Amino acid sequence: MPEQLNTRVEDCYQQAESFFKRTFKRPVVSLKLRGQKAGVAHLHENLLRFNPQLYRENTEDFLKQTVAHEVAHLIAHQLFGDRIQPHGEEWQLIMRGVYELPPNRCHTYDVKRRSVTRYIYKCPCADSDFPFSAQRHSLVRQGRRYLCRRCRSTLVFSGEMRVE
């Protein structure tokens, strides 16, 4: 676990404790998050998960904004309970009042998407091009049939594949 990340989480908790004049239970912090999300707060498990790739690529903003964003979710949950909106006024109060940060719902980090192979299926209709996922292509090979919505003909694999 990067030390800066743990330090920032602790700093956020100390700021909240100073602001609200009470203690808060510390969360388990994990770097086991992949995909497009920078961080996730699991309220009932008191767990914070962060995306190590996005952390490495955006360290400064990640430490400042993303960590505070996720900690604010846990603090709001401990203060106000289950019946609040994830990015509602209670969470926004913490972002603005405690951390003096804008209550941005989403990050703007550049996320690299993995490439995906599409299997091209066709029917007798003009300009018919149906890109199937690997999973759907596999189902066809196992005997499943898909029909064109216009002509109701069975879609047939053209032999073409495209990487997106």
PDB file of N, CA, C and O in Angstrom, residues 7-55:
ATOM      1  N   THR A   7      -1.487   7.916   4.328  1.00  0.00           N
ATOM      2  CA  THR A   7      -1.317   9.187   5.041  1.00  0.00           C
ATOM      3  C   THR A   7      -2.464  10.137   4.712  1.00  0.00           C
ATOM      4  O   THR A   7      -3.008  10.789   5.603  1.00  0.00           O
ATOM      5  N   ARG A   8      -2.837  10.196   3.428  1.00  0.00           N
ATOM      6  CA  ARG A   8      -3.928  11.090   3.024  1.00  0.00           C
ATOM      7  C   ARG A   8      -5.260  10.644   3.642  1.00  0.00           C
ATOM      8  O   ARG A   8      -6.058  11.485   4.077  1.00  0.00           O
ATOM      9  N   VAL A   9      -5.522   9.353   3.664  1.00  0.00           N
ATOM     10  CA  VAL A   9      -6.748   8.846   4.300  1.00  0.00           C
ATOM     11  C   VAL A   9      -6.767   9.271   5.768  1.00  0.00           C
ATOM     12  O   VAL A   9      -7.777   9.788   6.267  1.00  0.00           O
ATOM     13  N   GLU A  10      -5.674   9.082   6.454  1.00  0.00           N
ATOM     14  CA  GLU A  10      -5.586   9.458   7.868  1.00  0.00           C
ATOM     15  C   GLU A  10      -5.776  10.959   8.042  1.00  0.00           C
ATOM     16  O   GLU A  10      -6.486  11.398   8.951  1.00  0.00           O
ATOM     17  N   ASP A  11      -5.156  11.768   7.179  1.00  0.00           N
ATOM     18  CA  ASP A  11      -5.324  13.224   7.249  1.00  0.00           C
ATOM     19  C   ASP A  11      -6.791  13.618   7.085  1.00  0.00           C
ATOM     20  O   ASP A  11      -7.290  14.496   7.796  1.00  0.00           O
ATOM     21  N   CYS A  12      -7.478  12.966   6.151  1.00  0.00           N
ATOM     22  CA  CYS A  12      -8.902  13.259   5.935  1.00  0.00           C
ATOM     23  C   CYS A  12      -9.718  12.933   7.181  1.00  0.00           C
ATOM     24  O   CYS A  12     -10.625  13.687   7.561  1.00  0.00           O
ATOM     25  N   TYR A  13      -9.396  11.826   7.820  1.00  0.00           N
ATOM     26  CA  TYR A  13     -10.115  11.456   9.043  1.00  0.00           C
ATOM     27  C   TYR A  13      -9.838  12.452  10.167  1.00  0.00           C
ATOM     28  O   TYR A  13     -10.754  12.826  10.900  1.00  0.00           O
ATOM     29  N   GLN A  14      -8.593  12.882  10.290  1.00  0.00           N
ATOM     30  CA  GLN A  14      -8.261  13.845  11.345  1.00  0.00           C
ATOM     31  C   GLN A  14      -8.962  15.181  11.102  1.00  0.00           C
ATOM     32  O   GLN A  14      -9.433  15.811  12.051  1.00  0.00           O
ATOM     33  N   GLN A  15      -9.057  15.608   9.834  1.00  0.00           N
ATOM     34  CA  GLN A  15      -9.779  16.839   9.512  1.00  0.00           C
ATOM     35  C   GLN A  15     -11.248  16.712   9.915  1.00  0.00           C
ATOM     36  O   GLN A  15     -11.824  17.634  10.494  1.00  0.00           O
ATOM     37  N   ALA A  16     -11.858  15.571   9.581  1.00  0.00           N
ATOM     38  CA  ALA A  16     -13.271  15.355   9.913  1.00  0.00           C
ATOM     39  C   ALA A  16     -13.474  15.317  11.423  1.00  0.00           C
ATOM     40  O   ALA A  16     -14.455  15.866  11.942  1.00  0.00           O
ATOM     41  N   GLU A  17     -12.563  14.688  12.144  1.00  0.00           N
ATOM     42  CA  GLU A  17     -12.681  14.614  13.601  1.00  0.00           C
ATOM     43  C   GLU A  17     -12.553  15.992  14.233  1.00  0.00           C
ATOM     44  O   GLU A  17     -13.283  16.316  15.174  1.00  0.00           O
ATOM     45  N   SER A  18     -11.662  16.802  13.707  1.00  0.00           N
ATOM     46  CA  SER A  18     -11.498  18.159  14.216  1.00  0.00           C
ATOM     47  C   SER A  18     -12.748  18.996  13.915  1.00  0.00           C
ATOM     48  O   SER A  18     -13.220  19.749  14.766  1.00  0.00           O
ATOM     49  N   PHE A  19     -13.309  18.839  12.732  1.00  0.00           N
ATOM     50  CA  PHE A  19     -14.484  19.600  12.307  1.00  0.00           C
ATOM     51  C   PHE A  19     -15.727  19.212  13.116  1.00  0.00           C
ATOM     52  O   PHE A  19     -16.465  20.053  13.597  1.00  0.00           O
ATOM     53  N   PHE A  20     -15.957  17.892  13.254  1.00  0.00           N
ATOM     54  CA  PHE A  20     -17.175  17.399  13.913  1.00  0.00           C
ATOM     55  C   PHE A  20     -16.994  17.147  15.412  1.00  0.00           C
ATOM     56  O   PHE A  20     -17.942  16.776  16.098  1.00  0.00           O
ATOM     57  N   LYS A  21     -15.782  17.313  15.925  1.00  0.00           N
ATOM     58  CA  LYS A  21     -15.495  17.125  17.353  1.00  0.00           C
ATOM     59  C   LYS A  21     -15.922  15.744  17.855  1.00  0.00           C
ATOM     60  O   LYS A  21     -16.568  15.604  18.888  1.00  0.00           O
ATOM     61  N   ARG A  22     -15.567  14.730  17.075  1.00  0.00           N
ATOM     62  CA  ARG A  22     -15.830  13.342  17.468  1.00  0.00           C
ATOM     63  C   ARG A  22     -14.893  12.426  16.703  1.00  0.00           C
ATOM     64  O   ARG A  22     -14.263  12.839  15.738  1.00  0.00           O
ATOM     65  N   THR A  23     -14.792  11.184  17.127  1.00  0.00           N
ATOM     66  CA  THR A  23     -13.914  10.229  16.443  1.00  0.00           C
ATOM     67  C   THR A  23     -14.705   9.414  15.426  1.00  0.00           C
ATOM     68  O   THR A  23     -15.937   9.278  15.545  1.00  0.00           O
ATOM     69  N   PHE A  24     -13.987   8.892  14.463  1.00  0.00           N
ATOM     70  CA  PHE A  24     -14.586   8.034  13.437  1.00  0.00           C
ATOM     71  C   PHE A  24     -13.752   6.766  13.316  1.00  0.00           C
ATOM     72  O   PHE A  24     -12.521   6.803  13.406  1.00  0.00           O
ATOM     73  N   LYS A  25     -14.443   5.669  13.086  1.00  0.00           N
ATOM     74  CA  LYS A  25     -13.775   4.378  12.913  1.00  0.00           C
ATOM     75  C   LYS A  25     -13.014   4.386  11.594  1.00  0.00           C
ATOM     76  O   LYS A  25     -13.557   4.758  10.560  1.00  0.00           O
ATOM     77  N   ARG A  26     -11.753   3.992  11.640  1.00  0.00           N
ATOM     78  CA  ARG A  26     -10.916   3.981  10.445  1.00  0.00           C
ATOM     79  C   ARG A  26     -11.277   2.805   9.544  1.00  0.00           C
ATOM     80  O   ARG A  26     -11.580   1.710  10.023  1.00  0.00           O
ATOM     81  N   PRO A  27     -11.190   3.005   8.226  1.00  0.00           N
ATOM     82  CA  PRO A  27     -11.544   1.935   7.286  1.00  0.00           C
ATOM     83  C   PRO A  27     -10.354   1.054   6.934  1.00  0.00           C
ATOM     84  O   PRO A  27      -9.196   1.413   7.194  1.00  0.00           O
ATOM     85  N   VAL A  28     -10.651  -0.073   6.334  1.00  0.00           N
ATOM     86  CA  VAL A  28      -9.628  -0.880   5.672  1.00  0.00           C
ATOM     87  C   VAL A  28      -9.424  -0.218   4.313  1.00  0.00           C
ATOM     88  O   VAL A  28     -10.399   0.167   3.653  1.00  0.00           O
ATOM     89  N   VAL A  29      -8.179  -0.058   3.887  1.00  0.00           N
ATOM     90  CA  VAL A  29      -7.876   0.568   2.603  1.00  0.00           C
ATOM     91  C   VAL A  29      -7.237  -0.471   1.693  1.00  0.00           C
ATOM     92  O   VAL A  29      -6.327  -1.190   2.096  1.00  0.00           O
ATOM     93  N   SER A  30      -7.747  -0.549   0.466  1.00  0.00           N
ATOM     94  CA  SER A  30      -7.293  -1.565  -0.484  1.00  0.00           C
ATOM     95  C   SER A  30      -7.022  -0.927  -1.841  1.00  0.00           C
ATOM     96  O   SER A  30      -7.658   0.054  -2.226  1.00  0.00           O
ATOM     97  N   LEU A  31      -6.091  -1.502  -2.572  1.00  0.00           N
ATOM     98  CA  LEU A  31      -5.822  -1.082  -3.949  1.00  0.00           C
ATOM     99  C   LEU A  31      -6.321  -2.153  -4.919  1.00  0.00           C
ATOM    100  O   LEU A  31      -5.705  -2.400  -5.945  1.00  0.00           O
ATOM    101  N   LYS A  32      -7.437  -2.755  -4.606  1.00  0.00           N
ATOM    102  CA  LYS A  32      -7.986  -3.814  -5.455  1.00  0.00           C
ATOM    103  C   LYS A  32      -9.221  -3.311  -6.183  1.00  0.00           C
ATOM    104  O   LYS A  32     -10.342  -3.727  -5.909  1.00  0.00           O
ATOM    105  N   LEU A  33      -9.000  -2.373  -7.109  1.00  0.00           N
ATOM    106  CA  LEU A  33     -10.080  -1.844  -7.921  1.00  0.00           C
ATOM    107  C   LEU A  33      -9.532  -1.641  -9.319  1.00  0.00           C
ATOM    108  O   LEU A  33      -8.456  -1.077  -9.495  1.00  0.00           O
ATOM    109  N   ARG A  34     -10.271  -2.130 -10.310  1.00  0.00           N
ATOM    110  CA  ARG A  34      -9.854  -1.983 -11.700  1.00  0.00           C
ATOM    111  C   ARG A  34     -10.973  -1.332 -12.480  1.00  0.00           C
ATOM    112  O   ARG A  34     -12.068  -1.143 -11.977  1.00  0.00           O
ATOM    113  N   GLY A  35     -10.684  -0.962 -13.711  1.00  0.00           N
ATOM    114  CA  GLY A  35     -11.711  -0.394 -14.570  1.00  0.00           C
ATOM    115  C   GLY A  35     -11.713   1.116 -14.549  1.00  0.00           C
ATOM    116  O   GLY A  35     -10.676   1.753 -14.403  1.00  0.00           O
ATOM    117  N   GLN A  36     -12.906   1.698 -14.658  1.00  0.00           N
ATOM    118  CA  GLN A  36     -13.036   3.138 -14.824  1.00  0.00           C
ATOM    119  C   GLN A  36     -13.163   3.904 -13.512  1.00  0.00           C
ATOM    120  O   GLN A  36     -12.940   5.104 -13.476  1.00  0.00           O
ATOM    121  N   LYS A  37     -13.540   3.230 -12.444  1.00  0.00           N
ATOM    122  CA  LYS A  37     -13.729   3.926 -11.171  1.00  0.00           C
ATOM    123  C   LYS A  37     -12.388   4.195 -10.501  1.00  0.00           C
ATOM    124  O   LYS A  37     -11.525   3.330 -10.461  1.00  0.00           O
ATOM    125  N   ALA A  38     -12.245   5.395  -9.952  1.00  0.00           N
ATOM    126  CA  ALA A  38     -11.010   5.754  -9.244  1.00  0.00           C
ATOM    127  C   ALA A  38     -11.042   5.223  -7.819  1.00  0.00           C
ATOM    128  O   ALA A  38     -10.017   4.837  -7.271  1.00  0.00           O
ATOM    129  N   GLY A  39     -12.233   5.222  -7.223  1.00  0.00           N
ATOM    130  CA  GLY A  39     -12.361   4.747  -5.854  1.00  0.00           C
ATOM    131  C   GLY A  39     -13.786   4.348  -5.555  1.00  0.00           C
ATOM    132  O   GLY A  39     -14.718   4.785  -6.229  1.00  0.00           O
ATOM    133  N   VAL A  40     -13.942   3.502  -4.548  1.00  0.00           N
ATOM    134  CA  VAL A  40     -15.260   3.062  -4.099  1.00  0.00           C
ATOM    135  C   VAL A  40     -15.240   2.972  -2.577  1.00  0.00           C
ATOM    136  O   VAL A  40     -14.280   2.458  -1.994  1.00  0.00           O
ATOM    137  N   ALA A  41     -16.302   3.486  -1.974  1.00  0.00           N
ATOM    138  CA  ALA A  41     -16.464   3.375  -0.520  1.00  0.00           C
ATOM    139  C   ALA A  41     -17.547   2.336  -0.248  1.00  0.00           C
ATOM    140  O   ALA A  41     -18.668   2.480  -0.710  1.00  0.00           O
ATOM    141  N   HIS A  42     -17.199   1.295   0.481  1.00  0.00           N
ATOM    142  CA  HIS A  42     -18.166   0.270   0.886  1.00  0.00           C
ATOM    143  C   HIS A  42     -18.601   0.642   2.307  1.00  0.00           C
ATOM    144  O   HIS A  42     -17.866   0.413   3.274  1.00  0.00           O
ATOM    145  N   LEU A  43     -19.791   1.225   2.391  1.00  0.00           N
ATOM    146  CA  LEU A  43     -20.252   1.835   3.633  1.00  0.00           C
ATOM    147  C   LEU A  43     -20.385   0.851   4.784  1.00  0.00           C
ATOM    148  O   LEU A  43     -19.929   1.117   5.893  1.00  0.00           O
ATOM    149  N   HIS A  44     -21.033  -0.266   4.551  1.00  0.00           N
ATOM    150  CA  HIS A  44     -21.313  -1.209   5.643  1.00  0.00           C
ATOM    151  C   HIS A  44     -20.092  -2.033   6.048  1.00  0.00           C
ATOM    152  O   HIS A  44     -20.036  -2.546   7.161  1.00  0.00           O
ATOM    153  N   GLU A  45     -19.127  -2.152   5.137  1.00  0.00           N
ATOM    154  CA  GLU A  45     -17.894  -2.875   5.462  1.00  0.00           C
ATOM    155  C   GLU A  45     -16.810  -1.937   5.985  1.00  0.00           C
ATOM    156  O   GLU A  45     -15.736  -2.390   6.366  1.00  0.00           O
ATOM    157  N   ASN A  46     -17.058  -0.618   5.926  1.00  0.00           N
ATOM    158  CA  ASN A  46     -16.064   0.393   6.290  1.00  0.00           C
ATOM    159  C   ASN A  46     -14.761   0.121   5.540  1.00  0.00           C
ATOM    160  O   ASN A  46     -13.692  -0.029   6.128  1.00  0.00           O
ATOM    161  N   LEU A  47     -14.900   0.058   4.212  1.00  0.00           N
ATOM    162  CA  LEU A  47     -13.800  -0.316   3.328  1.00  0.00           C
ATOM    163  C   LEU A  47     -13.676   0.712   2.216  1.00  0.00           C
ATOM    164  O   LEU A  47     -14.682   1.135   1.643  1.00  0.00           O
ATOM    165  N   LEU A  48     -12.448   1.117   1.920  1.00  0.00           N
ATOM    166  CA  LEU A  48     -12.160   1.979   0.781  1.00  0.00           C
ATOM    167  C   LEU A  48     -11.317   1.188  -0.206  1.00  0.00           C
ATOM    168  O   LEU A  48     -10.300   0.599   0.176  1.00  0.00           O
ATOM    169  N   ARG A  49     -11.765   1.169  -1.464  1.00  0.00           N
ATOM    170  CA  ARG A  49     -10.976   0.520  -2.518  1.00  0.00           C
ATOM    171  C   ARG A  49     -10.593   1.582  -3.541  1.00  0.00           C
ATOM    172  O   ARG A  49     -11.433   2.374  -3.956  1.00  0.00           O
ATOM    173  N   PHE A  50      -9.315   1.585  -3.925  1.00  0.00           N
ATOM    174  CA  PHE A  50      -8.813   2.546  -4.886  1.00  0.00           C
ATOM    175  C   PHE A  50      -8.198   1.828  -6.080  1.00  0.00           C
ATOM    176  O   PHE A  50      -7.696   0.712  -5.965  1.00  0.00           O
ATOM    177  N   ASN A  51      -8.222   2.517  -7.225  1.00  0.00           N
ATOM    178  CA  ASN A  51      -7.685   1.984  -8.468  1.00  0.00           C
ATOM    179  C   ASN A  51      -6.196   2.332  -8.553  1.00  0.00           C
ATOM    180  O   ASN A  51      -5.847   3.499  -8.696  1.00  0.00           O
ATOM    181  N   PRO A  52      -5.309   1.330  -8.469  1.00  0.00           N
ATOM    182  CA  PRO A  52      -3.868   1.617  -8.450  1.00  0.00           C
ATOM    183  C   PRO A  52      -3.360   2.247  -9.751  1.00  0.00           C
ATOM    184  O   PRO A  52      -2.462   3.078  -9.727  1.00  0.00           O
ATOM    185  N   GLN A  53      -3.940   1.849 -10.872  1.00  0.00           N
ATOM    186  CA  GLN A  53      -3.532   2.405 -12.171  1.00  0.00           C
ATOM    187  C   GLN A  53      -3.824   3.902 -12.232  1.00  0.00           C
ATOM    188  O   GLN A  53      -2.966   4.709 -12.576  1.00  0.00           O
ATOM    189  N   LEU A  54      -5.058   4.280 -11.881  1.00  0.00           N
ATOM    190  CA  LEU A  54      -5.430   5.693 -11.905  1.00  0.00           C
ATOM    191  C   LEU A  54      -4.671   6.480 -10.839  1.00  0.00           C
ATOM    192  O   LEU A  54      -4.353   7.656 -11.034  1.00  0.00           O
ATOM    193  N   TYR A  55      -4.359   5.835  -9.724  1.00  0.00           N
ATOM    194  CA  TYR A  55      -3.561   6.479  -8.676  1.00  0.00           C
ATOM    195  C   TYR A  55      -2.165   6.820  -9.207  1.00  0.00           C
ATOM    196  O   TYR A  55      -1.685   7.940  -9.043  1.00  0.00           O
TER     197      TYR A  55
END
